[in-house]
Amino acid sequence: MARAPAPKAPKPLRKAPRQARSEATFAAIVEAAAQILEREGEEEATTARIAERAGVSIGTLYQYFADRDAVLAAVIRRDRETVSAEIARRIAEGDPKTAEALVRSIIGALLAVMRPRRRRRRLILLGAAMRMQSSEDVAATIDRIGALIASVAARYPTEVARPLTPVRTYTLTRAVMGALRAAMMENSRVLDDPAFEEELVRLALAYLRA
Amino acid sequence: MARAPAPKAPKPLRKAPRQARSEATFAAIVEAAAQILEREGEEEATTARIAERAGVSIGTLYQYFADRDAVLAAVIRRDRETVSAEIARRIAEGDPKTAEALVRSIIGALLAVMRPRRRRRRLILLGAAMRMQSSEDVAATIDRIGALIASVAARYPTEVARPLTPVRTYTLTRAVMGALRAAMMENSRVLDDPAFEEELVRLALAYLRA
Amino acid sequence: MARAPAPKAPKPLRKAPRQARSEATFAAIVEAAAQILEREGEEEATTARIAERAGVSIGTLYQYFADRDAVLAAVIRRDRETVSAEIARRIAEGDPKTAEALVRSIIGALLAVMRPRRRRRRLILLGAAMRMQSSEDVAATIDRIGALIASVAARYPTEVARPLTPVRTYTLTRAVMGALRAAMMENSRVLDDPAFEEELVRLALAYLRA
Amino acid sequence: MARAPAPKAPKPLRKAPRQARSEATFAAIVEAAAQILEREGEEEATTARIAERAGVSIGTLYQYFADRDAVLAAVIRRDRETVSAEIARRIAEGDPKTAEALVRSIIGALLAVMRPRRRRRRLILLGAAMRMQSSEDVAATIDRIGALIASVAARYPTEVARPLTPVRTYTLTRAVMGALRAAMMENSRVLDDPAFEEELVRLALAYLRA
DNA sequence: CATGAATGAGCTTTCATTCAT
DNA sequence: TATGAATGAAAGCTCATTCAT
């Protein structure tokens, strides 16, 4: 396996899927890769296996993706987009009016989207993501949540003790995400324990008010 | 590369290194692997390169380790032991008398041992560790710290608002470790910012007192 | 790449290009192939790249050529025809009246047509030509020049010492062409040196008179 | 086949063959490659076929050669060395005392070593050599012969009409080699015709005396 | 006639592992 | 015990070619 030792600049897709058939093929490949990654691990996600499960030939796979990593990158991207959209949807739906309500919304949303993506998949996707320069992307995603918190918190100054400096926002977002990530990685039972959710909320609020 | 498709049950070492020479060879191999892993990435850590840098033949390597993963596992174990020992040493040295002092000791120790092990290495070791079912070990290590906090906190009940249930300990330890881990992974500048250390302490104390 | 392992009997063209549009398409494909061959080398001359540069689909290419080698063969043929025509034109133009004048005409013409086709292209076309049994064709082309020399030389018997037997004609033509070919292959500076042209003429005349 | 589009800088050998066994393996691979090249053409000379015919595994081949082209380069080098040595041997043996005797020696030697290497092999080796920047090497080899002629001719000034300038030497050597090469490429019967050898000598002498 | 998505045989190369010396 | 030459399964990827639309 001649994979990127140093993080690779992601190659562009071979061809933009234009026609309906193309789009379906593209999606089938991404889905196949996601399934194998999730169920069998990264080592098993060979280009041959992915193509086979997608029901296309290996040549077709390479007509849509420049190389193996491009396929994995597409899976990661799709996953991230799904999660982001879900979080945004839930927050919009809840329309939180206080810092506490916002924190509850976000943490609830995070737990909700992550619960079904237990250990194996996350673990693998994270590992793959790491190899690909993309921890910056991950950070950016988290920072967007941080900005959200900061902006809303600004509207409820009474609930925030000290000003939300960048370092404080960083600490807060990474602490919450880190606890969630650990629970996923360890496939911990706490993921399904309402008390865990409650404690995460308390943690965030206690810190905001400290 | 026929590497662990499904998580492997770790094979036992080929031989327990008894004699002095054996022990030195064993250590040389682990050190060589650690260096390559850290400086050049996992892809470069082939058995041949490891043996070469260790100054032994490939055959000798296989006399000390059952397979390639056994070498990586040894590196991970050595790394973890180093970190644990360092933390214990610092706490004993500081002999903290309050929950706050304890928290400061632990967080200070964690930052101190992690700062020099920036992104590259961590990332790689974590990735390798993941592939090897060993996140249980990681969890165990963190839980030992949790137990430490719980036991010491029990001695200063006035500083802890609500009882330190397992879920609370879990949340606390994973939040702090997660924030640290994220800073490392993102190779964030906050790692060197004293304000970050201060905020981590505040986070822990705020939560304990909440 | 399932290219000619044993020299292939050249497949006939799929269709004789009759109509104007067809002819233009055919020519566009040959021209595209020639350009890629010349500028980027044989490796780059894939059917896909050729079709793309020709502005047709890969399917269309296969409607005009039986296979990839048929395209290359067409390029080689076109190239040879161009060279032959140019030489004939120059000789007719000069209307040489002595053996020396004829030799000068031919050598001047050869140098003139070859100068712009330096190393890269020649090398590639020759390599491709070799693979295709076609050195017979090359020989035939050269022999035509030989016949030309023999016939004209027959008109100036006083300038030729010994009778121009087939072996002598063979030696003469191959020596001159070989020197030219070498200069091209080595991309030698002598190609632009008038002294080289003069020496080739001397070589031919000295041999004819010996 | 991802072969060198632009001429490649030849990679060094993987390991210098030290031990007797190694040397035998190395030689077996080169010999196997030479045979396949000669009998079946370059397309058939895949790494797998070469290793198979050499009676070693594909892995072993790659322990001695950095890549496929390195194997072909070794074949070419071996071939060239064989030819050079043979020519040198024959000249030394004949100990020519006149320019004519020297010319006869050289041309005789060239014909003798080339006769058994007819078309196929030459053709293929030349094609392969071209792809590898090595026409400079070929030129260098020929130039060594040129230098030989020049130096010896300097000793017999009466036999040389005009001074042997670089351009003249170039013209002479390339013309003779070119005629020989053509005969090989075309697999011409003249190769076995003593008259051809005689005419080549005449050509060279006539030119030297012109 | 033109298109281009799909095909898949087959290539080069890597590297963990074995075992005769 | 140490060595390192040899192994070979298996991976990523290319590209000539076909054929349904």
Short mmCIF file of N, CA and C in Angstrom, two decimals, chain C residues 1-7 40-44 119-120 123 126-127 129-136 138-139 142-143 162 165 167-168 170-172 174-186 188 190 193 195-196 199-200 202-204 206-207 210, chain D residues 1-7 40-44 119-120 123-124 126-127 130-131 133-136 138-139 142-143 162 165 167-168 170-172 174-188 190 193 195-196 199-200 202-204 206-207 210:
data_model
loop_
_atom_site.label_atom_id
_atom_site.label_comp_id
_atom_site.label_asym_id
_atom_site.label_seq_id
_atom_site.Cartn_x
_atom_site.Cartn_y
_atom_site.Cartn_z
N MET C 1 -1.85 -2.71 -20.95
CA MET C 1 -1.68 -2.36 -22.35
C MET C 1 -1.49 -3.58 -23.18
N ALA C 2 -2.41 -3.90 -23.97
CA ALA C 2 -2.24 -5.10 -24.77
C ALA C 2 -1.71 -4.74 -26.14
N ARG C 3 -0.49 -4.22 -26.11
CA ARG C 3 0.05 -3.82 -27.40
C ARG C 3 0.85 -4.93 -28.05
N ALA C 4 1.03 -4.78 -29.36
CA ALA C 4 1.68 -5.78 -30.20
C ALA C 4 2.83 -6.50 -29.53
N PRO C 5 2.64 -7.70 -29.10
CA PRO C 5 3.73 -8.48 -28.54
C PRO C 5 4.58 -9.00 -29.68
N ALA C 6 3.97 -9.78 -30.54
CA ALA C 6 4.60 -10.10 -31.81
C ALA C 6 4.12 -9.04 -32.78
N PRO C 7 4.94 -8.75 -33.77
CA PRO C 7 4.54 -7.74 -34.75
C PRO C 7 3.19 -8.08 -35.33
N GLU C 40 4.99 15.08 -26.36
CA GLU C 40 4.90 14.49 -25.02
C GLU C 40 5.37 13.05 -24.94
N GLY C 41 5.64 12.46 -26.08
CA GLY C 41 6.17 11.10 -26.04
C GLY C 41 5.11 10.03 -26.22
N GLU C 42 5.57 8.84 -26.53
CA GLU C 42 4.63 7.78 -26.85
C GLU C 42 3.76 7.38 -25.66
N GLU C 43 4.35 7.44 -24.49
CA GLU C 43 3.59 7.05 -23.30
C GLU C 43 2.31 7.87 -23.14
N GLU C 44 2.42 9.13 -23.53
CA GLU C 44 1.27 10.02 -23.36
C GLU C 44 0.22 9.83 -24.45
N ARG C 119 15.28 15.32 -32.50
CA ARG C 119 15.34 14.12 -31.67
C ARG C 119 14.00 13.55 -31.24
N ARG C 120 13.35 14.25 -30.38
CA ARG C 120 12.16 13.71 -29.75
C ARG C 120 11.25 12.98 -30.73
N LEU C 123 12.82 9.98 -32.73
CA LEU C 123 13.05 8.92 -31.78
C LEU C 123 11.76 8.17 -31.52
N LEU C 126 10.39 6.57 -34.74
CA LEU C 126 11.20 5.42 -35.09
C LEU C 126 10.92 4.26 -34.17
N GLY C 127 10.84 4.56 -32.90
CA GLY C 127 10.56 3.51 -31.92
C GLY C 127 9.24 2.84 -32.24
N ALA C 129 7.69 2.87 -35.08
CA ALA C 129 7.79 2.20 -36.37
C ALA C 129 8.44 0.83 -36.22
N MET C 130 9.47 0.80 -35.40
CA MET C 130 10.18 -0.46 -35.19
C MET C 130 9.25 -1.54 -34.69
N ARG C 131 8.48 -1.15 -33.72
CA ARG C 131 7.60 -2.13 -33.12
C ARG C 131 6.63 -2.71 -34.13
N MET C 132 6.55 -2.08 -35.28
CA MET C 132 5.50 -2.50 -36.20
C MET C 132 6.01 -3.05 -37.51
N GLN C 133 6.95 -3.88 -37.42
CA GLN C 133 7.37 -4.62 -38.60
C GLN C 133 7.71 -3.70 -39.75
N SER C 134 7.63 -2.41 -39.55
CA SER C 134 7.60 -1.56 -40.73
C SER C 134 8.97 -1.11 -41.18
N SER C 135 10.04 -1.69 -40.60
CA SER C 135 11.32 -1.23 -41.12
C SER C 135 11.46 -1.65 -42.57
N GLU C 136 10.66 -2.63 -43.01
CA GLU C 136 10.63 -2.97 -44.44
C GLU C 136 10.20 -1.73 -45.23
N VAL C 138 10.47 1.35 -44.36
CA VAL C 138 11.54 2.33 -44.35
C VAL C 138 12.57 1.97 -45.39
N ALA C 139 12.95 0.70 -45.40
CA ALA C 139 13.94 0.25 -46.37
C ALA C 139 13.46 0.56 -47.78
N ILE C 142 13.96 4.15 -48.63
CA ILE C 142 15.36 4.46 -48.90
C ILE C 142 15.79 3.88 -50.24
N ASP C 143 15.30 2.67 -50.50
CA ASP C 143 15.67 2.05 -51.77
C ASP C 143 15.19 2.85 -52.97
N ARG C 162 33.31 2.39 -60.29
CA ARG C 162 32.92 1.00 -60.49
C ARG C 162 31.41 0.94 -60.66
N THR C 165 26.59 -1.65 -58.16
CA THR C 165 25.89 -2.90 -57.85
C THR C 165 24.88 -2.66 -56.74
N VAL C 167 24.72 -4.01 -53.87
CA VAL C 167 25.40 -3.89 -52.56
C VAL C 167 26.00 -2.50 -52.41
N ARG C 168 26.57 -1.96 -53.50
CA ARG C 168 27.15 -0.63 -53.41
C ARG C 168 26.06 0.42 -53.16
N TYR C 170 23.27 -0.09 -51.75
CA TYR C 170 22.83 -0.31 -50.38
C TYR C 170 23.79 0.38 -49.40
N THR C 171 25.05 0.12 -49.57
CA THR C 171 26.05 0.71 -48.67
C THR C 171 25.97 2.24 -48.71
N LEU C 172 25.90 2.78 -49.88
CA LEU C 172 25.88 4.22 -50.01
C LEU C 172 24.65 4.85 -49.34
N ARG C 174 22.56 3.59 -47.14
CA ARG C 174 22.47 3.39 -45.68
C ARG C 174 23.52 4.19 -44.93
N ALA C 175 24.66 4.37 -45.53
CA ALA C 175 25.70 5.14 -44.85
C ALA C 175 25.25 6.59 -44.68
N VAL C 176 24.74 7.15 -45.76
CA VAL C 176 24.31 8.55 -45.69
C VAL C 176 23.11 8.69 -44.74
N MET C 177 22.11 7.86 -44.92
CA MET C 177 20.94 7.95 -44.05
C MET C 177 21.32 7.66 -42.60
N GLY C 178 22.24 6.73 -42.42
CA GLY C 178 22.65 6.36 -41.07
C GLY C 178 23.33 7.53 -40.37
N ALA C 179 24.17 8.24 -41.11
CA ALA C 179 24.84 9.39 -40.50
C ALA C 179 23.81 10.45 -40.14
N LEU C 180 22.86 10.65 -41.02
CA LEU C 180 21.81 11.62 -40.75
C LEU C 180 20.98 11.20 -39.53
N ARG C 181 20.60 9.95 -39.56
CA ARG C 181 19.79 9.43 -38.46
C ARG C 181 20.51 9.59 -37.12
N ALA C 182 21.79 9.27 -37.12
CA ALA C 182 22.56 9.38 -35.89
C ALA C 182 22.57 10.83 -35.40
N ALA C 183 22.77 11.74 -36.33
CA ALA C 183 22.82 13.15 -35.95
C ALA C 183 21.49 13.58 -35.32
N MET C 184 20.42 13.06 -35.88
CA MET C 184 19.10 13.38 -35.32
C MET C 184 18.91 12.76 -33.95
N MET C 185 19.22 11.50 -33.86
CA MET C 185 19.04 10.80 -32.60
C MET C 185 19.85 11.42 -31.48
N GLU C 186 21.07 11.77 -31.81
CA GLU C 186 21.93 12.36 -30.79
C GLU C 186 21.65 13.85 -30.66
N SER C 188 22.56 16.10 -32.47
CA SER C 188 23.90 16.67 -32.58
C SER C 188 23.86 18.07 -33.19
N VAL C 190 25.95 19.09 -35.23
CA VAL C 190 26.39 19.03 -36.63
C VAL C 190 25.22 19.20 -37.60
N ASP C 193 25.38 22.44 -38.93
CA ASP C 193 26.70 22.85 -39.40
C ASP C 193 26.81 22.58 -40.91
N ALA C 195 29.27 22.41 -42.61
CA ALA C 195 30.38 21.50 -42.86
C ALA C 195 29.90 20.05 -42.87
N PHE C 196 28.90 19.76 -42.08
CA PHE C 196 28.38 18.39 -42.02
C PHE C 196 27.75 18.03 -43.37
N GLU C 199 30.44 17.44 -45.80
CA GLU C 199 31.13 16.16 -45.62
C GLU C 199 30.30 14.98 -46.10
N LEU C 200 28.99 15.08 -45.92
CA LEU C 200 28.13 14.01 -46.41
C LEU C 200 28.21 13.91 -47.93
N ARG C 202 30.76 14.90 -49.74
CA ARG C 202 32.09 14.35 -50.03
C ARG C 202 32.11 12.83 -49.85
N LEU C 203 31.51 12.40 -48.78
CA LEU C 203 31.47 10.96 -48.50
C LEU C 203 30.84 10.22 -49.67
N ALA C 204 29.69 10.70 -50.09
CA ALA C 204 28.96 10.03 -51.17
C ALA C 204 29.76 10.06 -52.48
N ALA C 206 33.05 10.57 -52.90
CA ALA C 206 34.30 9.81 -52.78
C ALA C 206 34.01 8.33 -53.00
N TYR C 207 32.89 7.88 -52.45
CA TYR C 207 32.56 6.46 -52.56
C TYR C 207 32.17 6.13 -54.00
N ALA C 210 35.31 5.94 -56.03
CA ALA C 210 36.37 5.03 -55.58
C ALA C 210 36.35 3.74 -56.39
N MET D 1 1.13 0.24 -17.91
CA MET D 1 2.57 0.41 -17.83
C MET D 1 2.95 1.87 -17.65
N ALA D 2 3.35 2.16 -16.49
CA ALA D 2 3.71 3.56 -16.24
C ALA D 2 5.21 3.74 -16.50
N ARG D 3 5.57 3.74 -17.75
CA ARG D 3 7.00 3.88 -18.02
C ARG D 3 7.40 5.30 -18.32
N ALA D 4 8.67 5.52 -18.21
CA ALA D 4 9.24 6.86 -18.37
C ALA D 4 8.77 7.57 -19.61
N PRO D 5 7.98 8.59 -19.45
CA PRO D 5 7.59 9.40 -20.60
C PRO D 5 8.77 10.27 -21.00
N ALA D 6 9.26 11.01 -20.07
CA ALA D 6 10.51 11.72 -20.27
C ALA D 6 11.62 10.78 -19.83
N PRO D 7 12.78 10.88 -20.45
CA PRO D 7 13.88 10.00 -20.08
C PRO D 7 14.16 10.10 -18.60
N GLU D 40 11.05 -12.26 -27.54
CA GLU D 40 9.62 -11.98 -27.51
C GLU D 40 9.27 -10.51 -27.54
N GLY D 41 10.27 -9.67 -27.41
CA GLY D 41 10.00 -8.24 -27.52
C GLY D 41 9.83 -7.55 -26.18
N GLU D 42 9.92 -6.23 -26.22
CA GLU D 42 9.91 -5.48 -24.97
C GLU D 42 8.59 -5.59 -24.22
N GLU D 43 7.52 -5.64 -24.96
CA GLU D 43 6.21 -5.71 -24.30
C GLU D 43 6.11 -6.93 -23.39
N GLU D 44 6.74 -8.01 -23.83
CA GLU D 44 6.64 -9.24 -23.05
C GLU D 44 7.57 -9.24 -21.84
N ARG D 119 18.35 -8.63 -36.17
CA ARG D 119 17.26 -7.69 -36.04
C ARG D 119 16.57 -7.61 -34.68
N ARG D 120 15.83 -8.60 -34.38
CA ARG D 120 14.96 -8.53 -33.20
C ARG D 120 15.63 -7.91 -32.00
N LEU D 123 17.00 -4.31 -32.42
CA LEU D 123 15.86 -3.44 -32.53
C LEU D 123 15.27 -3.12 -31.15
N ILE D 124 15.10 -4.16 -30.41
CA ILE D 124 14.46 -3.97 -29.12
C ILE D 124 15.38 -3.23 -28.16
N LEU D 126 17.76 -1.30 -28.86
CA LEU D 126 17.90 0.09 -29.26
C LEU D 126 16.68 0.90 -28.85
N GLY D 127 15.54 0.32 -29.07
CA GLY D 127 14.31 1.01 -28.68
C GLY D 127 14.31 1.31 -27.20
N MET D 130 16.84 3.96 -26.30
CA MET D 130 16.38 5.30 -26.64
C MET D 130 15.58 5.93 -25.51
N ARG D 131 14.66 5.14 -25.03
CA ARG D 131 13.78 5.66 -24.01
C ARG D 131 14.55 6.12 -22.79
N GLN D 133 17.52 7.96 -22.21
CA GLN D 133 18.54 9.00 -22.21
C GLN D 133 19.86 8.47 -22.72
N SER D 134 19.91 7.18 -23.07
CA SER D 134 21.23 6.60 -23.23
C SER D 134 21.78 6.74 -24.63
N SER D 135 21.08 7.48 -25.52
CA SER D 135 21.70 7.61 -26.83
C SER D 135 23.00 8.40 -26.67
N GLU D 136 23.13 9.15 -25.58
CA GLU D 136 24.40 9.80 -25.29
C GLU D 136 25.48 8.72 -25.08
N VAL D 138 25.47 5.71 -26.24
CA VAL D 138 25.77 5.10 -27.52
C VAL D 138 26.76 5.98 -28.28
N ALA D 139 26.43 7.27 -28.31
CA ALA D 139 27.31 8.20 -29.00
C ALA D 139 28.72 8.13 -28.43
N ILE D 142 30.55 5.10 -29.72
CA ILE D 142 31.00 5.29 -31.09
C ILE D 142 32.16 6.27 -31.15
N ASP D 143 32.05 7.32 -30.33
CA ASP D 143 33.12 8.31 -30.36
C ASP D 143 34.45 7.72 -29.92
N ARG D 162 42.75 15.00 -46.08
CA ARG D 162 42.57 16.23 -45.34
C ARG D 162 42.58 15.91 -43.85
N THR D 165 39.08 16.38 -38.98
CA THR D 165 38.39 17.27 -38.04
C THR D 165 37.31 16.49 -37.30
N VAL D 167 34.17 17.03 -37.23
CA VAL D 167 33.02 16.78 -38.10
C VAL D 167 33.30 15.62 -39.04
N ARG D 168 34.53 15.53 -39.55
CA ARG D 168 34.85 14.42 -40.45
C ARG D 168 34.80 13.10 -39.69
N TYR D 170 33.11 12.45 -37.10
CA TYR D 170 31.70 12.20 -36.83
C TYR D 170 31.03 11.59 -38.05
N THR D 171 31.22 12.22 -39.17
CA THR D 171 30.59 11.73 -40.41
C THR D 171 31.04 10.30 -40.71
N LEU D 172 32.32 10.06 -40.59
CA LEU D 172 32.84 8.73 -40.90
C LEU D 172 32.27 7.65 -39.98
N ARG D 174 29.66 7.67 -37.99
CA ARG D 174 28.20 7.49 -38.07
C ARG D 174 27.77 6.85 -39.38
N ALA D 175 28.49 7.15 -40.42
CA ALA D 175 28.12 6.56 -41.71
C ALA D 175 28.33 5.04 -41.66
N VAL D 176 29.49 4.65 -41.18
CA VAL D 176 29.77 3.21 -41.11
C VAL D 176 28.81 2.51 -40.15
N MET D 177 28.69 3.07 -38.94
CA MET D 177 27.79 2.46 -37.96
C MET D 177 26.36 2.48 -38.47
N GLY D 178 26.00 3.53 -39.15
CA GLY D 178 24.63 3.65 -39.66
C GLY D 178 24.32 2.59 -40.70
N ALA D 179 25.29 2.33 -41.55
CA ALA D 179 25.07 1.31 -42.57
C ALA D 179 24.94 -0.06 -41.90
N LEU D 180 25.78 -0.28 -40.93
CA LEU D 180 25.71 -1.54 -40.19
C LEU D 180 24.36 -1.68 -39.47
N ARG D 181 24.01 -0.63 -38.79
CA ARG D 181 22.76 -0.63 -38.04
C ARG D 181 21.58 -0.92 -38.97
N ALA D 182 21.59 -0.25 -40.11
CA ALA D 182 20.49 -0.44 -41.05
C ALA D 182 20.42 -1.90 -41.50
N ALA D 183 21.57 -2.47 -41.78
CA ALA D 183 21.60 -3.86 -42.22
C ALA D 183 21.01 -4.77 -41.15
N MET D 184 21.32 -4.46 -39.90
CA MET D 184 20.79 -5.25 -38.79
C MET D 184 19.29 -5.06 -38.67
N MET D 185 18.88 -3.82 -38.69
CA MET D 185 17.47 -3.53 -38.53
C MET D 185 16.65 -4.18 -39.61
N GLU D 186 17.16 -4.09 -40.82
CA GLU D 186 16.41 -4.66 -41.94
C GLU D 186 16.67 -6.16 -42.05
N ASN D 187 17.54 -6.65 -41.17
CA ASN D 187 17.90 -8.06 -41.22
C ASN D 187 18.34 -8.44 -42.62
N SER D 188 19.09 -7.55 -43.22
CA SER D 188 19.45 -7.70 -44.63
C SER D 188 20.43 -8.84 -44.87
N VAL D 190 22.79 -8.70 -46.82
CA VAL D 190 24.14 -8.17 -47.02
C VAL D 190 25.04 -8.41 -45.82
N ASP D 193 27.20 -11.06 -46.58
CA ASP D 193 27.86 -10.96 -47.87
C ASP D 193 29.23 -10.31 -47.69
N ALA D 195 31.01 -9.04 -49.72
CA ALA D 195 31.09 -7.82 -50.53
C ALA D 195 30.66 -6.60 -49.71
N PHE D 196 29.74 -6.81 -48.81
CA PHE D 196 29.27 -5.69 -47.98
C PHE D 196 30.41 -5.21 -47.10
N GLU D 199 32.79 -3.33 -49.15
CA GLU D 199 32.32 -1.99 -49.53
C GLU D 199 32.40 -1.02 -48.36
N LEU D 200 32.14 -1.51 -47.19
CA LEU D 200 32.26 -0.63 -46.02
C LEU D 200 33.70 -0.15 -45.86
N ARG D 202 35.90 0.09 -48.26
CA ARG D 202 36.13 1.04 -49.35
C ARG D 202 35.53 2.41 -49.01
N LEU D 203 34.34 2.38 -48.50
CA LEU D 203 33.68 3.65 -48.15
C LEU D 203 34.56 4.44 -47.19
N ALA D 204 34.99 3.78 -46.14
CA ALA D 204 35.79 4.46 -45.12
C ALA D 204 37.10 4.97 -45.70
N ALA D 206 37.90 5.48 -48.88
CA ALA D 206 37.69 6.51 -49.90
C ALA D 206 37.47 7.87 -49.25
N TYR D 207 36.71 7.84 -48.16
CA TYR D 207 36.43 9.09 -47.48
C TYR D 207 37.68 9.65 -46.82
N ALA D 210 39.82 11.17 -49.45
CA ALA D 210 39.21 12.21 -50.31
C ALA D 210 39.63 13.60 -49.88
#
